[in-house]
Amino acid sequence: MLYYVSGPVAVLEPGLAVIDCGGVGYGCRVTAYTAAQLKLNQPAKLYITESIREDAFDLYGFISREEQRCYELLTSVTGVGPKAAISILSAGPQNFTLAVMTGDEKLLTAAQGIGKKIAQRIILELKDKIGGGSVELDFSAGAAPVVPANQGNAALAQAALQELGYSPAEIHTALKGVDPNASTEEMVRHALRAMVMKG
């Protein structure tokens, strides 16, 4: 089983990245989100999910474990194949997480090949797995709750960011100064921008 591949990017095309691992090129199907973070001839590390069928052996490469986990959750839903999952995640794992947690079908149906029924099934089957529904957040690590005002949106934003792998302390810092009346999506974007600028 391949866990990840690491090496310079030898080929970069829409939907495909070839990683040169010691002279062997591993062709990985990638989302537009992952492809945007790769550069030709520059070192990269992609986490791998294998898809083995009678007529094909495909490798799907992801820039982060969070994106890979979202892909595996998506393909666990009946009717969602690898191609559809890659299409959905091309907008980024944070947008997918947000769409499921807020029940936003439009964000999902914007992906190629995803109709309303499939979008509804994705939300229904994955909402609890991603932490939607009744969101319970653990601040036992000592971080204070993030925003005192709009608790509904703030809680969803916190949960979405935790799903992306950020700690409660990081989330607390990133959401400082956010408009308490902002939508969940705006809060998440504010936090992600803050973390990118900090990094």
Coordinates of N, CA, C and O in Angstrom, one line a residue:
M1 N 0.8 -1.2 0.0 CA 0.0 0.0 0.0 C 0.9 1.3 0.0 O 1.8 1.3 0.8
L2 N 0.5 2.2 -0.8 CA 1.2 3.5 -0.9 C 0.6 4.4 0.1 O -0.7 4.6 0.1
Y3 N 1.4 5.0 1.0 CA 0.8 6.0 1.9 C 1.0 7.4 1.4 O 0.0 8.2 1.4
Y4 N 2.2 7.7 0.9 CA 2.4 9.0 0.2 C 3.5 8.9 -0.8 O 4.3 7.9 -0.7
V5 N 3.6 9.8 -1.7 CA 4.7 9.9 -2.6 C 5.4 11.2 -2.5 O 4.7 12.2 -2.2
S6 N 6.7 11.3 -2.6 CA 7.4 12.5 -2.4 C 8.5 12.7 -3.4 O 9.3 11.7 -3.6
G7 N 8.6 13.9 -4.0 CA 9.6 14.1 -5.0 C 9.3 15.3 -5.9 O 8.2 15.9 -5.7
P8 N 10.1 15.6 -6.8 CA 9.8 16.7 -7.7 C 8.6 16.4 -8.6 O 8.4 15.3 -9.0
V9 N 7.9 17.5 -9.0 CA 6.7 17.3 -9.9 C 7.3 17.3 -11.3 O 7.8 18.3 -11.8
A10 N 7.2 16.1 -11.9 CA 7.7 15.9 -13.3 C 6.7 16.4 -14.4 O 7.1 16.9 -15.4
V11 N 5.4 16.1 -14.1 CA 4.4 16.5 -15.1 C 3.2 17.1 -14.3 O 2.9 16.6 -13.2
L12 N 2.7 18.2 -14.8 CA 1.5 18.9 -14.1 C 0.5 19.3 -15.2 O 0.8 20.2 -16.0
E13 N -0.6 18.5 -15.2 CA -1.7 18.8 -16.2 C -3.0 18.9 -15.4 O -3.0 18.5 -14.3
P14 N -4.0 19.4 -16.0 CA -5.3 19.5 -15.4 C -5.7 18.1 -14.9 O -5.8 17.1 -15.7
G15 N -5.9 17.9 -13.6 CA -6.3 16.6 -13.0 C -5.2 15.6 -12.9 O -5.5 14.5 -12.4
L16 N -4.0 15.9 -13.2 CA -2.9 14.9 -13.1 C -1.6 15.6 -12.7 O -1.2 16.6 -13.1
A17 N -0.9 14.9 -11.7 CA 0.4 15.3 -11.3 C 1.3 14.0 -11.3 O 0.8 13.0 -10.7
V18 N 2.4 14.1 -11.9 CA 3.4 13.0 -11.9 C 4.5 13.4 -11.0 O 5.2 14.4 -11.2
I19 N 4.7 12.5 -9.9 CA 5.8 12.8 -8.9 C 6.9 11.8 -9.2 O 6.7 10.6 -9.3
D20 N 8.1 12.4 -9.4 CA 9.3 11.6 -9.6 C 9.9 11.1 -8.3 O 10.5 11.9 -7.6
C21 N 9.7 9.8 -8.1 CA 10.3 9.2 -6.8 C 11.5 8.3 -7.2 O 11.3 7.2 -7.6
G22 N 12.7 8.9 -7.2 CA 13.9 8.1 -7.5 C 13.9 7.6 -8.9 O 14.3 6.4 -9.1
G23 N 13.4 8.3 -9.8 CA 13.4 7.8 -11.2 C 12.2 7.1 -11.7 O 12.0 6.8 -12.8
V24 N 11.2 6.9 -10.7 CA 9.9 6.3 -11.1 C 8.9 7.4 -11.0 O 8.7 8.0 -9.9
G25 N 8.1 7.5 -12.0 CA 7.1 8.6 -12.0 C 5.7 8.0 -11.6 O 5.2 7.1 -12.3
Y26 N 5.2 8.5 -10.5 CA 3.9 8.1 -10.1 C 2.8 9.1 -10.5 O 2.8 10.2 -10.1
G27 N 1.9 8.6 -11.4 CA 0.9 9.5 -11.9 C -0.3 9.5 -10.9 O -0.9 8.5 -10.7
C28 N -0.6 10.7 -10.4 CA -1.7 10.8 -9.4 C -2.8 11.7 -10.0 O -2.5 12.8 -10.4
R29 N -4.0 11.3 -9.8 CA -5.1 12.1 -10.2 C -5.3 13.1 -9.0 O -5.3 12.7 -7.8
V30 N -5.4 14.4 -9.3 CA -5.5 15.4 -8.2 C -6.7 16.3 -8.5 O -7.2 16.5 -9.6
T31 N -7.1 17.0 -7.4 CA -8.1 18.0 -7.5 C -7.4 19.3 -8.0 O -6.2 19.5 -7.9
A32 N -8.3 20.2 -8.4 CA -7.8 21.6 -8.8 C -7.1 22.3 -7.6 O -6.2 23.0 -7.7
Y33 N -7.7 22.0 -6.4 CA -7.2 22.6 -5.2 C -5.7 22.1 -4.9 O -4.9 22.9 -4.6
T34 N -5.5 20.8 -5.1 CA -4.1 20.3 -4.9 C -3.2 20.8 -6.0 O -2.1 21.3 -5.8
A35 N -3.7 20.7 -7.3 CA -2.9 21.1 -8.4 C -2.4 22.6 -8.3 O -1.3 22.9 -8.6
A36 N -3.2 23.4 -7.7 CA -2.9 24.8 -7.6 C -1.7 25.1 -6.6 O -1.1 26.1 -6.7
Q37 N -1.5 24.1 -5.8 CA -0.4 24.2 -4.8 C 0.9 23.5 -5.2 O 1.9 23.5 -4.5
L38 N 0.9 23.0 -6.4 CA 2.1 22.3 -6.9 C 2.7 23.1 -8.0 O 2.1 23.9 -8.7
K39 N 4.1 23.0 -8.1 CA 4.8 23.7 -9.2 C 5.7 22.7 -9.9 O 6.4 21.8 -9.2
L40 N 5.8 22.8 -11.2 CA 6.6 21.9 -12.0 C 8.0 22.0 -11.6 O 8.6 23.1 -11.3
N41 N 8.6 20.8 -11.4 CA 10.0 20.6 -11.1 C 10.3 21.0 -9.6 O 11.5 21.0 -9.2
Q42 N 9.3 21.3 -8.8 CA 9.5 21.6 -7.4 C 9.1 20.4 -6.6 O 8.2 19.7 -6.9
P43 N 9.8 20.2 -5.4 CA 9.4 19.1 -4.6 C 8.0 19.1 -4.0 O 7.5 20.2 -3.7
A44 N 7.3 18.0 -3.9 CA 6.0 17.9 -3.4 C 5.8 16.6 -2.7 O 6.5 15.6 -2.9
K45 N 4.8 16.6 -1.8 CA 4.4 15.4 -1.1 C 2.9 15.2 -1.2 O 2.1 16.1 -0.9
L46 N 2.5 14.1 -1.8 CA 1.0 13.8 -1.9 C 0.6 12.6 -1.2 O 1.3 11.5 -1.3
Y47 N -0.4 12.7 -0.4 CA -1.0 11.5 0.3 C -1.8 10.7 -0.7 O -2.6 11.3 -1.4
I48 N -1.7 9.4 -0.7 CA -2.2 8.6 -1.7 C -3.4 7.7 -1.2 O -3.3 7.1 -0.2
T49 N -4.4 7.7 -2.1 CA -5.5 6.7 -1.9 C -5.5 5.9 -3.2 O -5.6 6.5 -4.3
E50 N -5.5 4.6 -3.1 CA -5.4 3.7 -4.3 C -6.9 3.3 -4.7 O -7.7 3.1 -3.8
S51 N -7.1 3.2 -6.0 CA -8.4 2.7 -6.5 C -8.1 1.6 -7.5 O -7.5 1.8 -8.5
I52 N -8.4 0.3 -7.0 CA -8.0 -0.8 -7.9 C -9.3 -1.5 -8.4 O -10.2 -1.8 -7.6
R53 N -9.4 -1.5 -9.7 CA -10.6 -2.2 -10.3 C -10.1 -3.2 -11.4 O -8.9 -3.2 -11.6
E54 N -11.0 -3.9 -11.9 CA -10.5 -4.9 -12.9 C -9.7 -4.3 -14.1 O -8.8 -4.9 -14.6
D55 N -10.2 -3.2 -14.5 CA -9.6 -2.6 -15.7 C -8.7 -1.4 -15.4 O -8.2 -0.7 -16.3
A56 N -8.5 -1.1 -14.2 CA -7.6 0.1 -13.9 C -7.0 0.1 -12.5 O -7.6 -0.6 -11.6
F57 N -5.9 0.7 -12.3 CA -5.3 0.9 -11.0 C -4.9 2.4 -10.9 O -3.9 2.8 -11.6
D58 N -5.7 3.1 -10.2 CA -5.5 4.6 -10.2 C -5.0 5.0 -8.8 O -5.3 4.5 -7.8
L59 N -4.2 6.1 -8.8 CA -3.7 6.7 -7.6 C -4.3 8.1 -7.5 O -4.2 8.9 -8.5
Y60 N -4.9 8.4 -6.4 CA -5.4 9.7 -6.1 C -4.5 10.4 -5.1 O -4.3 9.9 -4.0
G61 N -4.0 11.6 -5.5 CA -3.0 12.3 -4.6 C -3.6 13.5 -4.0 O -4.3 14.3 -4.7
F62 N -3.3 13.7 -2.7 CA -3.9 14.9 -2.0 C -2.8 15.6 -1.3 O -1.9 15.0 -0.7
I63 N -2.9 17.0 -1.3 CA -1.9 17.8 -0.7 C -1.9 17.7 0.8 O -0.9 18.0 1.5
S64 N -3.0 17.3 1.4 CA -3.1 17.2 2.9 C -3.9 15.9 3.3 O -4.7 15.4 2.5
R65 N -3.7 15.5 4.6 CA -4.5 14.4 5.1 C -6.0 14.8 5.2 O -6.8 14.0 5.1
E66 N -6.2 16.1 5.4 CA -7.6 16.6 5.6 C -8.3 16.4 4.2 O -9.5 15.9 4.2
E67 N -7.7 16.8 3.1 CA -8.3 16.6 1.8 C -8.5 15.1 1.5 O -9.6 14.7 1.0
Q68 N -7.5 14.3 1.9 CA -7.7 12.9 1.6 C -8.8 12.3 2.4 O -9.6 11.5 1.9
R69 N -9.0 12.7 3.7 CA -10.1 12.2 4.5 C -11.4 12.6 3.9 O -12.4 11.8 3.9
C70 N -11.5 13.8 3.4 CA -12.8 14.3 2.8 C -13.1 13.4 1.6 O -14.3 13.0 1.4
Y71 N -12.1 13.1 0.8 CA -12.3 12.2 -0.4 C -12.8 10.9 0.0 O -13.7 10.3 -0.6
E72 N -12.2 10.3 1.1 CA -12.6 9.0 1.5 C -14.0 9.0 2.1 O -14.8 8.0 1.9
L73 N -14.4 10.1 2.7 CA -15.8 10.2 3.2 C -16.7 10.3 2.0 O -17.8 9.6 2.0
L74 N -16.4 11.1 1.1 CA -17.2 11.3 -0.1 C -17.5 10.0 -0.9 O -18.6 9.7 -1.2
T75 N -16.4 9.2 -1.1 CA -16.5 8.0 -1.9 C -17.2 6.9 -1.1 O -17.6 5.8 -1.7
S76 N -17.4 7.1 0.2 CA -18.2 6.1 1.0 C -19.7 6.3 0.8 O -20.5 5.5 1.2
V77 N -20.1 7.4 0.1 CA -21.5 7.7 -0.1 C -21.9 7.0 -1.4 O -21.3 7.1 -2.4
T78 N -23.0 6.3 -1.4 CA -23.5 5.6 -2.5 C -23.8 6.6 -3.7 O -24.5 7.6 -3.4
G79 N -23.3 6.2 -4.8 CA -23.5 7.1 -6.0 C -22.4 8.1 -6.2 O -22.4 8.9 -7.2
V80 N -21.5 8.2 -5.3 CA -20.4 9.2 -5.5 C -19.1 8.4 -5.8 O -18.5 7.7 -4.9
G81 N -18.6 8.5 -7.0 CA -17.4 7.8 -7.4 C -16.2 8.7 -7.3 O -16.3 9.9 -6.9
P82 N -15.0 8.2 -7.6 CA -13.8 9.0 -7.5 C -13.8 10.3 -8.3 O -13.4 11.4 -7.8
K83 N -14.4 10.2 -9.5 CA -14.4 11.4 -10.4 C -15.3 12.5 -9.8 O -14.9 13.7 -9.7
A84 N -16.4 12.1 -9.2 CA -17.3 13.1 -8.6 C -16.7 13.7 -7.3 O -16.8 14.9 -7.1
A85 N -16.0 12.8 -6.6 CA -15.4 13.3 -5.3 C -14.3 14.3 -5.6 O -14.1 15.3 -4.9
I86 N -13.5 14.0 -6.7 CA -12.4 14.9 -7.1 C -13.0 16.3 -7.5 O -12.5 17.3 -7.2
S87 N -14.1 16.2 -8.2 CA -14.8 17.4 -8.7 C -15.2 18.3 -7.5 O -15.0 19.5 -7.5
I88 N -15.9 17.6 -6.5 CA -16.4 18.4 -5.4 C -15.2 19.0 -4.6 O -15.3 20.2 -4.2
L89 N -14.1 18.3 -4.4 CA -13.0 18.8 -3.6 C -12.1 19.8 -4.3 O -11.2 20.3 -3.7
S90 N -12.4 20.0 -5.6 CA -11.6 21.0 -6.3 C -11.7 22.4 -5.8 O -10.9 23.2 -6.0
A91 N -12.9 22.6 -5.1 CA -13.1 23.9 -4.5 C -12.4 24.0 -3.1 O -12.4 25.0 -2.4
G92 N -11.7 22.9 -2.7 CA -11.0 22.9 -1.4 C -11.8 22.1 -0.3 O -13.0 22.1 -0.3
P93 N -11.1 21.4 0.6 CA -11.8 20.6 1.6 C -12.6 21.5 2.6 O -13.6 21.1 3.1
Q94 N -12.1 22.8 2.8 CA -12.8 23.6 3.7 C -14.2 24.0 3.1 O -15.2 24.1 3.9
N95 N -14.3 24.2 1.8 CA -15.6 24.5 1.2 C -16.6 23.3 1.3 O -17.8 23.4 1.5
F96 N -16.0 22.1 1.1 CA -16.8 20.9 1.1 C -17.3 20.7 2.6 O -18.5 20.4 2.8
T97 N -16.4 20.8 3.6 CA -16.8 20.7 5.0 C -17.9 21.6 5.3 O -18.9 21.3 6.0
L98 N -17.7 22.9 4.9 CA -18.7 23.9 5.2 C -20.0 23.6 4.5 O -21.1 23.8 5.1
A99 N -20.0 23.1 3.3 CA -21.2 22.8 2.6 C -22.0 21.7 3.3 O -23.2 21.8 3.5
V100 N -21.3 20.7 3.8 CA -22.0 19.6 4.5 C -22.6 20.1 5.8 O -23.7 19.8 6.2
M101 N -21.8 20.8 6.6 CA -22.2 21.3 7.9 C -23.3 22.3 7.9 O -24.1 22.3 8.8
T102 N -23.4 23.1 6.8 CA -24.4 24.1 6.7 C -25.6 23.6 5.9 O -26.5 24.4 5.7
G103 N -25.5 22.4 5.3 CA -26.5 21.9 4.4 C -26.7 22.7 3.1 O -27.8 22.8 2.6
D104 N -25.6 23.2 2.6 CA -25.6 24.0 1.4 C -25.5 23.2 0.2 O -24.4 22.8 -0.3
E105 N -26.6 22.8 -0.4 CA -26.6 22.0 -1.6 C -25.9 22.7 -2.8 O -25.3 22.0 -3.6
K106 N -26.1 24.0 -2.9 CA -25.6 24.7 -4.0 C -24.1 24.6 -4.2 O -23.5 24.5 -5.3
L107 N -23.4 24.6 -3.0 CA -21.9 24.5 -3.1 C -21.5 23.1 -3.7 O -20.5 23.0 -4.3
L108 N -22.3 22.1 -3.4 CA -22.0 20.7 -3.9 C -22.5 20.6 -5.4 O -21.7 20.0 -6.2
T109 N -23.6 21.1 -5.7 CA -24.1 20.9 -7.1 C -23.3 21.8 -8.1 O -23.4 21.6 -9.3
A110 N -22.5 22.7 -7.6 CA -21.6 23.5 -8.4 C -20.6 22.6 -9.1 O -20.0 22.9 -10.1
A111 N -20.3 21.5 -8.4 CA -19.3 20.5 -8.9 C -19.9 19.7 -10.1 O -21.1 19.4 -10.1
Q112 N -19.0 19.5 -11.1 CA -19.5 18.8 -12.3 C -20.0 17.4 -12.0 O -19.4 16.6 -11.3
G113 N -21.2 17.1 -12.5 CA -21.7 15.7 -12.3 C -22.5 15.5 -11.0 O -22.9 14.4 -10.8
I114 N -22.7 16.5 -10.2 CA -23.4 16.4 -9.0 C -24.7 17.0 -9.0 O -24.8 18.3 -9.2
G115 N -25.8 16.2 -9.0 CA -27.1 16.7 -9.0 C -27.7 16.9 -7.6 O -27.0 16.6 -6.6
K116 N -28.9 17.4 -7.6 CA -29.5 17.8 -6.3 C -29.7 16.6 -5.4 O -29.4 16.6 -4.2
K117 N -30.1 15.4 -5.9 CA -30.3 14.2 -5.1 C -29.0 13.7 -4.5 O -29.0 13.3 -3.3
I118 N -28.0 13.7 -5.3 CA -26.7 13.2 -4.8 C -26.2 14.2 -3.7 O -25.7 13.8 -2.6
A119 N -26.3 15.5 -3.9 CA -25.9 16.5 -2.9 C -26.7 16.3 -1.6 O -26.1 16.4 -0.5
Q120 N -28.0 16.1 -1.7 CA -28.8 15.8 -0.5 C -28.3 14.6 0.2 O -28.2 14.5 1.5
R121 N -28.0 13.5 -0.5 CA -27.5 12.3 0.1 C -26.1 12.5 0.8 O -25.9 12.0 1.9
I122 N -25.3 13.3 0.2 CA -23.9 13.5 0.8 C -24.1 14.3 2.1 O -23.5 13.9 3.1
I123 N -25.0 15.3 2.1 CA -25.2 16.0 3.3 C -25.8 15.1 4.4 O -25.4 15.1 5.6
L124 N -26.8 14.3 4.0 CA -27.5 13.5 5.0 C -26.6 12.4 5.6 O -26.6 12.2 6.8
E125 N -25.8 11.8 4.7 CA -24.9 10.7 5.2 C -23.6 11.2 5.9 O -23.1 10.5 6.8
L126 N -23.2 12.4 5.6 CA -21.9 12.8 6.1 C -22.0 13.9 7.2 O -21.0 14.2 7.9
K127 N -23.1 14.5 7.4 CA -23.3 15.6 8.4 C -22.8 15.2 9.8 O -22.0 15.9 10.4
D128 N -23.2 14.0 10.2 CA -22.8 13.6 11.6 C -21.3 13.2 11.6 O -20.6 13.4 12.6
K129 N -20.8 12.6 10.5 CA -19.4 12.2 10.5 C -18.5 13.4 10.5 O -17.4 13.3 11.0
I130 N -18.9 14.5 9.9 CA -18.1 15.7 9.8 C -18.3 16.6 11.0 O -17.5 17.5 11.3
G131 N -19.3 16.3 11.8 CA -19.5 17.1 13.0 C -20.6 18.1 12.9 O -20.7 19.0 13.7
G132 N -21.5 18.0 11.9 CA -22.6 18.9 11.8 C -23.7 18.5 12.8 O -23.5 17.8 13.8
G133 N -24.9 18.9 12.5 CA -26.0 18.6 13.4 C -25.8 19.3 14.7 O -25.7 20.5 14.8
S134 N -25.8 18.6 15.8 CA -25.5 19.2 17.1 C -24.0 19.3 17.3 O -23.4 18.2 17.5
V135 N -23.4 20.4 17.2 CA -22.0 20.6 17.3 C -21.5 20.7 18.7 O -22.0 21.6 19.4
E136 N -20.7 19.8 19.2 CA -20.2 19.9 20.5 C -18.7 20.1 20.4 O -18.0 19.3 19.8
L137 N -18.2 21.2 21.0 CA -16.8 21.5 20.9 C -16.1 21.4 22.2 O -16.6 21.7 23.3
D138 N -14.9 20.9 22.2 CA -14.1 20.6 23.4 C -13.1 21.7 23.6 O -12.1 21.8 22.8
F139 N -13.3 22.5 24.6 CA -12.3 23.5 24.9 C -11.5 23.2 26.2 O -11.0 24.0 26.9
S140 N -11.4 21.9 26.5 CA -10.8 21.5 27.7 C -9.3 21.8 27.7 O -8.6 21.8 28.7
A141 N -8.8 22.0 26.4 CA -7.3 22.3 26.3 C -7.0 23.7 26.8 O -5.9 24.1 26.9
G142 N -8.1 24.5 27.2 CA -7.8 25.7 27.8 C -8.1 26.9 26.9 O -8.1 28.1 27.4
A143 N -8.4 26.7 25.6 CA -8.8 27.8 24.8 C -10.2 28.3 25.1 O -11.1 27.5 25.3
A144 N -10.3 29.6 25.1 CA -11.7 30.1 25.4 C -12.6 30.0 24.1 O -12.1 29.9 23.0
P145 N -13.9 29.9 24.3 CA -14.8 29.9 23.2 C -14.5 31.1 22.3 O -14.1 32.2 22.8
V146 N -14.7 30.9 21.0 CA -14.2 31.9 20.0 C -14.9 33.2 20.0 O -14.4 34.2 20.3
V147 N -16.2 33.2 19.6 CA -16.9 34.5 19.5 C -18.1 34.5 20.3 O -18.9 33.6 20.2
P148 N -18.3 35.5 21.2 CA -19.4 35.4 22.1 C -20.8 35.7 21.4 O -21.8 35.3 22.0
A149 N -20.8 36.3 20.3 CA -22.1 36.8 19.7 C -22.8 35.6 19.0 O -23.6 34.9 19.7
N150 N -22.7 35.5 17.7 CA -23.5 34.6 17.0 C -23.0 33.2 17.2 O -22.3 32.6 16.4
Q151 N -23.5 32.5 18.2 CA -23.0 31.2 18.6 C -23.2 30.1 17.6 O -22.4 29.3 17.4
G152 N -24.3 30.2 16.9 CA -24.6 29.2 15.9 C -23.5 29.2 14.8 O -22.9 28.1 14.5
N153 N -23.3 30.3 14.1 CA -22.3 30.4 13.1 C -20.9 30.2 13.6 O -20.1 29.6 13.0
A154 N -20.6 30.7 14.8 CA -19.3 30.6 15.4 C -19.0 29.1 15.7 O -17.9 28.7 15.4
A155 N -20.0 28.4 16.2 CA -19.8 27.0 16.5 C -19.5 26.2 15.3 O -18.6 25.3 15.3
L156 N -20.3 26.5 14.2 CA -20.1 25.8 13.0 C -18.7 26.1 12.4 O -18.0 25.2 11.8
A157 N -18.3 27.3 12.5 CA -17.0 27.7 11.9 C -15.9 27.0 12.7 O -14.9 26.5 12.1
Q158 N -16.0 27.0 14.0 CA -15.0 26.3 14.8 C -14.9 24.8 14.5 O -13.8 24.3 14.3
A159 N -16.1 24.2 14.3 CA -16.1 22.8 14.0 C -15.5 22.5 12.7 O -14.7 21.5 12.5
A160 N -15.8 23.4 11.7 CA -15.2 23.2 10.3 C -13.7 23.3 10.4 O -13.0 22.5 9.7
L161 N -13.2 24.3 11.1 CA -11.8 24.5 11.2 C -11.1 23.3 11.9 O -10.0 22.9 11.6
Q162 N -11.8 22.8 13.0 CA -11.2 21.6 13.7 C -11.2 20.4 12.7 O -10.2 19.6 12.8
E163 N -12.2 20.3 11.9 CA -12.2 19.2 10.9 C -11.0 19.3 9.9 O -10.5 18.3 9.4
L164 N -10.5 20.5 9.7 CA -9.4 20.7 8.8 C -8.1 20.6 9.6 O -7.0 20.8 9.0
G165 N -8.1 20.2 10.8 CA -6.9 19.9 11.6 C -6.3 21.0 12.4 O -5.2 20.8 13.0
Y166 N -7.0 22.1 12.6 CA -6.5 23.2 13.4 C -6.9 22.9 14.9 O -7.9 22.4 15.2
S167 N -6.0 23.4 15.8 CA -6.3 23.2 17.2 C -7.2 24.3 17.7 O -7.3 25.3 17.1
P168 N -7.9 24.0 18.9 CA -8.8 25.1 19.4 C -8.0 26.4 19.7 O -8.6 27.5 19.5
A169 N -6.8 26.3 20.1 CA -6.0 27.5 20.4 C -5.7 28.3 19.1 O -5.8 29.5 19.0
E170 N -5.4 27.6 18.0 CA -5.1 28.2 16.7 C -6.4 28.9 16.2 O -6.4 30.0 15.7
I171 N -7.5 28.2 16.4 CA -8.8 28.7 15.9 C -9.2 29.9 16.7 O -9.7 30.9 16.1
H172 N -9.0 29.9 18.0 CA -9.3 31.0 18.8 C -8.6 32.3 18.4 O -9.1 33.4 18.2
T173 N -7.3 32.1 18.1 CA -6.4 33.2 17.6 C -6.9 33.7 16.3 O -7.0 34.9 16.0
A174 N -7.1 32.8 15.3 CA -7.5 33.1 14.0 C -8.8 33.9 13.9 O -9.0 34.7 13.0
L175 N -9.7 33.6 14.8 CA -11.1 34.2 14.7 C -11.2 35.5 15.5 O -12.3 36.1 15.6
K176 N -10.1 35.9 16.1 CA -10.1 37.2 16.8 C -10.4 38.3 15.9 O -9.9 38.4 14.8
G177 N -11.4 39.2 16.2 CA -11.7 40.3 15.4 C -12.7 40.0 14.3 O -13.0 40.9 13.5
V178 N -13.2 38.8 14.2 CA -14.1 38.5 13.1 C -15.5 39.1 13.5 O -15.8 39.3 14.6
D179 N -16.2 39.6 12.4 CA -17.5 40.2 12.6 C -18.4 39.1 13.3 O -18.7 38.1 12.7
P180 N -18.9 39.4 14.5 CA -19.8 38.4 15.1 C -21.1 38.1 14.3 O -21.7 37.1 14.6
N181 N -21.5 39.0 13.4 CA -22.7 38.7 12.6 C -22.4 38.1 11.3 O -23.3 38.0 10.4
A182 N -21.1 37.8 11.0 CA -20.7 37.2 9.7 C -21.3 35.8 9.6 O -21.7 35.1 10.6
S183 N -21.4 35.3 8.4 CA -21.9 34.0 8.1 C -20.8 33.0 8.5 O -19.6 33.4 8.7
T184 N -21.2 31.7 8.6 CA -20.2 30.7 8.9 C -19.1 30.7 7.9 O -17.9 30.6 8.2
E185 N -19.5 30.7 6.6 CA -18.5 30.7 5.5 C -17.5 31.9 5.7 O -16.3 31.7 5.5
E186 N -18.0 33.1 5.9 CA -17.2 34.3 6.1 C -16.2 34.1 7.3 O -15.0 34.5 7.2
M187 N -16.7 33.5 8.4 CA -15.9 33.3 9.5 C -14.7 32.3 9.2 O -13.6 32.6 9.6
V188 N -15.0 31.2 8.5 CA -14.0 30.3 8.1 C -13.0 30.9 7.2 O -11.8 30.7 7.4
R189 N -13.4 31.7 6.2 CA -12.5 32.3 5.3 C -11.6 33.3 6.0 O -10.4 33.4 5.8
H190 N -12.2 34.1 7.0 CA -11.4 35.0 7.8 C -10.3 34.3 8.5 O -9.2 34.7 8.5
A191 N -10.7 33.1 9.2 CA -9.7 32.4 9.9 C -8.6 31.8 9.1 O -7.4 31.8 9.4
L192 N -9.0 31.2 7.9 CA -8.0 30.7 7.0 C -7.1 31.7 6.5 O -5.8 31.5 6.4
R193 N -7.6 32.9 6.1 CA -6.7 34.0 5.7 C -5.7 34.4 6.8 O -4.5 34.6 6.6
A194 N -6.2 34.5 8.0 CA -5.4 34.8 9.2 C -4.3 33.8 9.4 O -3.1 34.2 9.6
M195 N -4.6 32.5 9.2 CA -3.6 31.5 9.4 C -2.6 31.5 8.3 O -1.4 31.2 8.5
V196 N -3.0 31.7 7.1 CA -2.1 31.8 5.9 C -1.1 33.0 6.1 O 0.1 32.8 5.9
M197 N -1.6 34.1 6.5 CA -0.8 35.3 6.7 C 0.2 35.0 7.9 O 1.4 35.4 7.8
K198 N -0.3 34.3 8.9 CA 0.6 34.1 10.0 C 1.7 33.1 9.6 O 2.8 33.2 10.1
G199 N 1.3 32.1 8.8 CA 2.3 31.1 8.4 C 3.3 31.6 7.4 O 4.3 31.0 7.1

